[in-house]
PDB file of C-alpha atoms in Angstrom:
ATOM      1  CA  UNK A   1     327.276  23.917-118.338  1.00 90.00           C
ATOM      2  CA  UNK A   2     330.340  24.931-120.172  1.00 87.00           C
ATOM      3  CA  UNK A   3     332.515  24.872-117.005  1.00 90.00           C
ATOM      4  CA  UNK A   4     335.593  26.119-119.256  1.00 87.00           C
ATOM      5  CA  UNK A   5     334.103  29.581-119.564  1.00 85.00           C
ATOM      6  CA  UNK A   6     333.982  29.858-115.535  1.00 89.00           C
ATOM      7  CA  UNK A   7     332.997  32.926-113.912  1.00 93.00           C
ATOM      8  CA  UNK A   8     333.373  36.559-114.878  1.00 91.00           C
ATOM      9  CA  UNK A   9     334.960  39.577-114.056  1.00 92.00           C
ATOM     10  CA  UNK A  10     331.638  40.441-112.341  1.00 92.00           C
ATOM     11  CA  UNK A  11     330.785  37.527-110.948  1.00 93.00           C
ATOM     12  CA  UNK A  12     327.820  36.515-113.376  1.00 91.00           C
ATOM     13  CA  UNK A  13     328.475  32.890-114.647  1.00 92.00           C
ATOM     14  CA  UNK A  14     329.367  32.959-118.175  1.00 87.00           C
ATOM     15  CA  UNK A  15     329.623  28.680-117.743  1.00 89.00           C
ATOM     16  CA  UNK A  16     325.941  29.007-117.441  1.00 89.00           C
ATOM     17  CA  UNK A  17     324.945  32.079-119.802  1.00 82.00           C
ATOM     18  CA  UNK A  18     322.188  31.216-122.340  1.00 75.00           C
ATOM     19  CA  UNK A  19     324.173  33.572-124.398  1.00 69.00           C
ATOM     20  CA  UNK A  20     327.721  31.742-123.959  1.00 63.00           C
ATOM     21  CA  UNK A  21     327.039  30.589-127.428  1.00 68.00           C
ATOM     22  CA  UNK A  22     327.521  34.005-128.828  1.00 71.00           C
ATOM     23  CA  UNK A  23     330.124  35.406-125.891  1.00 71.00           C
ATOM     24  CA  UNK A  24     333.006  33.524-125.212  1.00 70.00           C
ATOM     25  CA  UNK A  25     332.880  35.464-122.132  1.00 73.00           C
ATOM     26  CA  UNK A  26     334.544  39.191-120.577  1.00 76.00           C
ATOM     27  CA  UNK A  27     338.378  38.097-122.308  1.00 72.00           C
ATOM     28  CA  UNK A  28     337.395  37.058-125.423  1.00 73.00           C
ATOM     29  CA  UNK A  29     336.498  40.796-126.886  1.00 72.00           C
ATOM     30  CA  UNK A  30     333.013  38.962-127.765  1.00 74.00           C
ATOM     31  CA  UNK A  31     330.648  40.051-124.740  1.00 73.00           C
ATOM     32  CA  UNK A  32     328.025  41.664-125.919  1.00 73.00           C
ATOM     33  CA  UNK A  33     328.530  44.419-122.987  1.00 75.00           C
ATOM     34  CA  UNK A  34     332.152  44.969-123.609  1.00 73.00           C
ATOM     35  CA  UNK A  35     332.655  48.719-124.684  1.00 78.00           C
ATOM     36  CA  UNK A  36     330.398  49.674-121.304  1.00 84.00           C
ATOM     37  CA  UNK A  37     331.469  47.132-118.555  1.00 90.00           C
ATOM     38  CA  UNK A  38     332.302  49.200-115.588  1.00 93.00           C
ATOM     39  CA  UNK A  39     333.741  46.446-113.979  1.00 94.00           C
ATOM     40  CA  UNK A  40     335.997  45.341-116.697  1.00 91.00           C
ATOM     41  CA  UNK A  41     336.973  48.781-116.580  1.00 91.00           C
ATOM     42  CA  UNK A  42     337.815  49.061-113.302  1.00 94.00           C
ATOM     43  CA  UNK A  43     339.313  45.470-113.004  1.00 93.00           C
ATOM     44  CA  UNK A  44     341.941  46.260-116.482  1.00 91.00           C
ATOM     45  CA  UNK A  45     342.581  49.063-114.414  1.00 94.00           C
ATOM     46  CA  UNK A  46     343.665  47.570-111.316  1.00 96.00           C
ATOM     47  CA  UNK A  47     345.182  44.475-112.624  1.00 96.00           C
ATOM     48  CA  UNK A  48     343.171  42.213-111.159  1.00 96.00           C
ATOM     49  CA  UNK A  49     341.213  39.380-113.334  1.00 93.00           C
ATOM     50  CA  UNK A  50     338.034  39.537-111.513  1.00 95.00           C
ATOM     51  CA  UNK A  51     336.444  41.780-109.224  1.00 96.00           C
ATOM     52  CA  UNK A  52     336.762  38.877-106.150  1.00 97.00           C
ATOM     53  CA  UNK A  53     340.277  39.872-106.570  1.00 97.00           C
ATOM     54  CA  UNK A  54     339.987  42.798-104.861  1.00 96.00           C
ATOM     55  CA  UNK A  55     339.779  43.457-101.362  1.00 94.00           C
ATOM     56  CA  UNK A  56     336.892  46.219-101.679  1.00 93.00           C
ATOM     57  CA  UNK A  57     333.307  45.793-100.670  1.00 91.00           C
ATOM     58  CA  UNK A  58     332.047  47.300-104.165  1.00 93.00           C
ATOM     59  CA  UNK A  59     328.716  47.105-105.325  1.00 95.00           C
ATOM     60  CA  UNK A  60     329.440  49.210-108.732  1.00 93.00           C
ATOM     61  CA  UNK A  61     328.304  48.109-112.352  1.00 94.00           C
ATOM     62  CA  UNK A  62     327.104  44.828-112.486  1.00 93.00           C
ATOM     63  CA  UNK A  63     327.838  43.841-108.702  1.00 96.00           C
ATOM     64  CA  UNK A  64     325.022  46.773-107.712  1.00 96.00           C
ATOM     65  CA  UNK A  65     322.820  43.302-108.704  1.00 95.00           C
ATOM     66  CA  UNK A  66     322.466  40.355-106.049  1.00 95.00           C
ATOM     67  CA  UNK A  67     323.406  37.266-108.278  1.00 95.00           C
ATOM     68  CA  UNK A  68     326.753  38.892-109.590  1.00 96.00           C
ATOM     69  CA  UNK A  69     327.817  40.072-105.894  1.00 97.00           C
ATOM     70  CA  UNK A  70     326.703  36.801-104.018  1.00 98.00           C
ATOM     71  CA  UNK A  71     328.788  35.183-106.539  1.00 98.00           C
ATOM     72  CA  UNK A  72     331.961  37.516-106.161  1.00 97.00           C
ATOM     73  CA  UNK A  73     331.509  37.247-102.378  1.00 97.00           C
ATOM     74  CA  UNK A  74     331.119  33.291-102.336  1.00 98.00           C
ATOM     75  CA  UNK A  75     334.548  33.215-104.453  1.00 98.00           C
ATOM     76  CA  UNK A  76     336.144  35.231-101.818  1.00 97.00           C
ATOM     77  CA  UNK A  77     334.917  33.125 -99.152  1.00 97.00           C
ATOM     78  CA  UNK A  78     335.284  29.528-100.985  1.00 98.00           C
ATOM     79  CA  UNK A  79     336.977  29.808-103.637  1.00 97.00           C
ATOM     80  CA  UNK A  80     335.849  30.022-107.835  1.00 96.00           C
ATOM     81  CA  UNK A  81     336.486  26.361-108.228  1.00 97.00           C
ATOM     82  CA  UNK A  82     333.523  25.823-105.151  1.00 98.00           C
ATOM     83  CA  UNK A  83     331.068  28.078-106.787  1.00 98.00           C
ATOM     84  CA  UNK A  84     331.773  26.051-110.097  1.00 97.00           C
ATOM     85  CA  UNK A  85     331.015  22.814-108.331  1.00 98.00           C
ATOM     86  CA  UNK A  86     328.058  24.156-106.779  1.00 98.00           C
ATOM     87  CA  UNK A  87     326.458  25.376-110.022  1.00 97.00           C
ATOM     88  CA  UNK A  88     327.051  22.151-111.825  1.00 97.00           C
ATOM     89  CA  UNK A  89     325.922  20.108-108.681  1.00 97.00           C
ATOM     90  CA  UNK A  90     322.462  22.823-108.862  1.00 97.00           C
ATOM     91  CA  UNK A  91     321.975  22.458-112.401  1.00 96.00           C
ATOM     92  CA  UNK A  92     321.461  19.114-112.123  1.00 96.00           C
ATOM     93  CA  UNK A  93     319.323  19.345-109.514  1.00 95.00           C
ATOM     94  CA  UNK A  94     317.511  21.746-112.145  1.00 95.00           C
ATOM     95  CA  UNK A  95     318.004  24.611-110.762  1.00 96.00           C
ATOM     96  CA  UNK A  96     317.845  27.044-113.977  1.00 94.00           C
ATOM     97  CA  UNK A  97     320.587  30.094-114.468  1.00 92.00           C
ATOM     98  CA  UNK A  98     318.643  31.738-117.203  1.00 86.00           C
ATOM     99  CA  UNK A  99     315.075  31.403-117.600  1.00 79.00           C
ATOM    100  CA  UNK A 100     312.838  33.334-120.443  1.00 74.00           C
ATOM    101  CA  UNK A 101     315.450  36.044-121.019  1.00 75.00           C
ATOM    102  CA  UNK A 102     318.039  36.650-117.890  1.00 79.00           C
ATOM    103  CA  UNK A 103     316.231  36.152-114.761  1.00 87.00           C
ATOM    104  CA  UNK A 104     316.075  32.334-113.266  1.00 92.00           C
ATOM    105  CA  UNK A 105     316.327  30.562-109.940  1.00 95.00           C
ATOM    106  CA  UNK A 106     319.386  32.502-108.504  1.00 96.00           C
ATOM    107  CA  UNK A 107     317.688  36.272-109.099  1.00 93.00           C
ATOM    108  CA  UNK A 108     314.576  35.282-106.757  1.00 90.00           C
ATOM    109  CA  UNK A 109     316.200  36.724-103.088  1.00 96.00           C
ATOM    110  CA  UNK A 110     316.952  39.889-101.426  1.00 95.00           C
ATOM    111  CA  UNK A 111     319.417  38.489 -99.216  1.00 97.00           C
ATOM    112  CA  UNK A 112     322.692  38.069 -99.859  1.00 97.00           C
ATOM    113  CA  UNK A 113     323.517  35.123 -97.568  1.00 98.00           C
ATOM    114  CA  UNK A 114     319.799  33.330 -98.395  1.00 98.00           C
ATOM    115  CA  UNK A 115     321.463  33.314-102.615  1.00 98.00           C
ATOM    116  CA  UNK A 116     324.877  32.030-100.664  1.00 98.00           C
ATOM    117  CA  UNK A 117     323.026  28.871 -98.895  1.00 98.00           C
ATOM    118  CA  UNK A 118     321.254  28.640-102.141  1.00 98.00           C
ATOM    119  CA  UNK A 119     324.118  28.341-104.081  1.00 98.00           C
ATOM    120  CA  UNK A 120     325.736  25.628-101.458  1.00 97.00           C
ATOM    121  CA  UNK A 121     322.400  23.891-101.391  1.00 96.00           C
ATOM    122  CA  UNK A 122     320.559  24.232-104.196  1.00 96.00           C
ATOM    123  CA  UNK A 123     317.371  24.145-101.401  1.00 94.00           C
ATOM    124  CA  UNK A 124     315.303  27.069-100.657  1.00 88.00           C
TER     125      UNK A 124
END
């Protein structure tokens, strides 16, 4: 984990990307997906640094996708530095952010608050 990267805009965590060795993450004018980010967009726009800044219950862009919005919603709850502890706690518990391409152990559910335990837990 390359806790120093943190969390993005989104919500997706860029301390966990496969692709963080590319990336550098939504600031550093290296994401792959930077000319088409619709939540960058709208978070430049509003001044905010992430989209758990804001007090709307959006689900555009990115946070239309479970991981990224259970991750912008457990911020809001907890707090960033939480979710960080939690995915460093899970990883070692090997629970896998990325596996064979972007899809790993956090993009399994269809409930919001099942990913949120998950994320706490690291138990199914």
């Amino acid at each position: 984990m390359k806790r120093e990267l943190g969390i993005a805009r989104c919500g997706l965590a860029c301390c966990l990307c496969s692709e963080n060795t590319t990336c550098g993450g939504c600031n550093s004018g290296n994401c792959p997906d930077n000319d088409w980010c619709e939540n960058k967009k709208c978070s430049l726009e509003k001044g905010i640094n992430h989209c758990y800044e804001c007090s709307a219950d959006c689900t555009k862009g990115l946070l239309s996708k479970i991981k990224p919005y259970a991750f912008t919603l457990f911020i809001k709850r907890y707090s960033e530095e939480f979710l960080l502890d939690c995915l460093e706690e899970n990883e070692k518990r090997g629970v896998v952010y990325h596996r064979e391409g972007i899809n790993g152990d956090y993009d399994d559910f269809d409930d919001v608050e099942e990913l949120i335990e998950f994320i706490k837990t690291g138990k199914r």
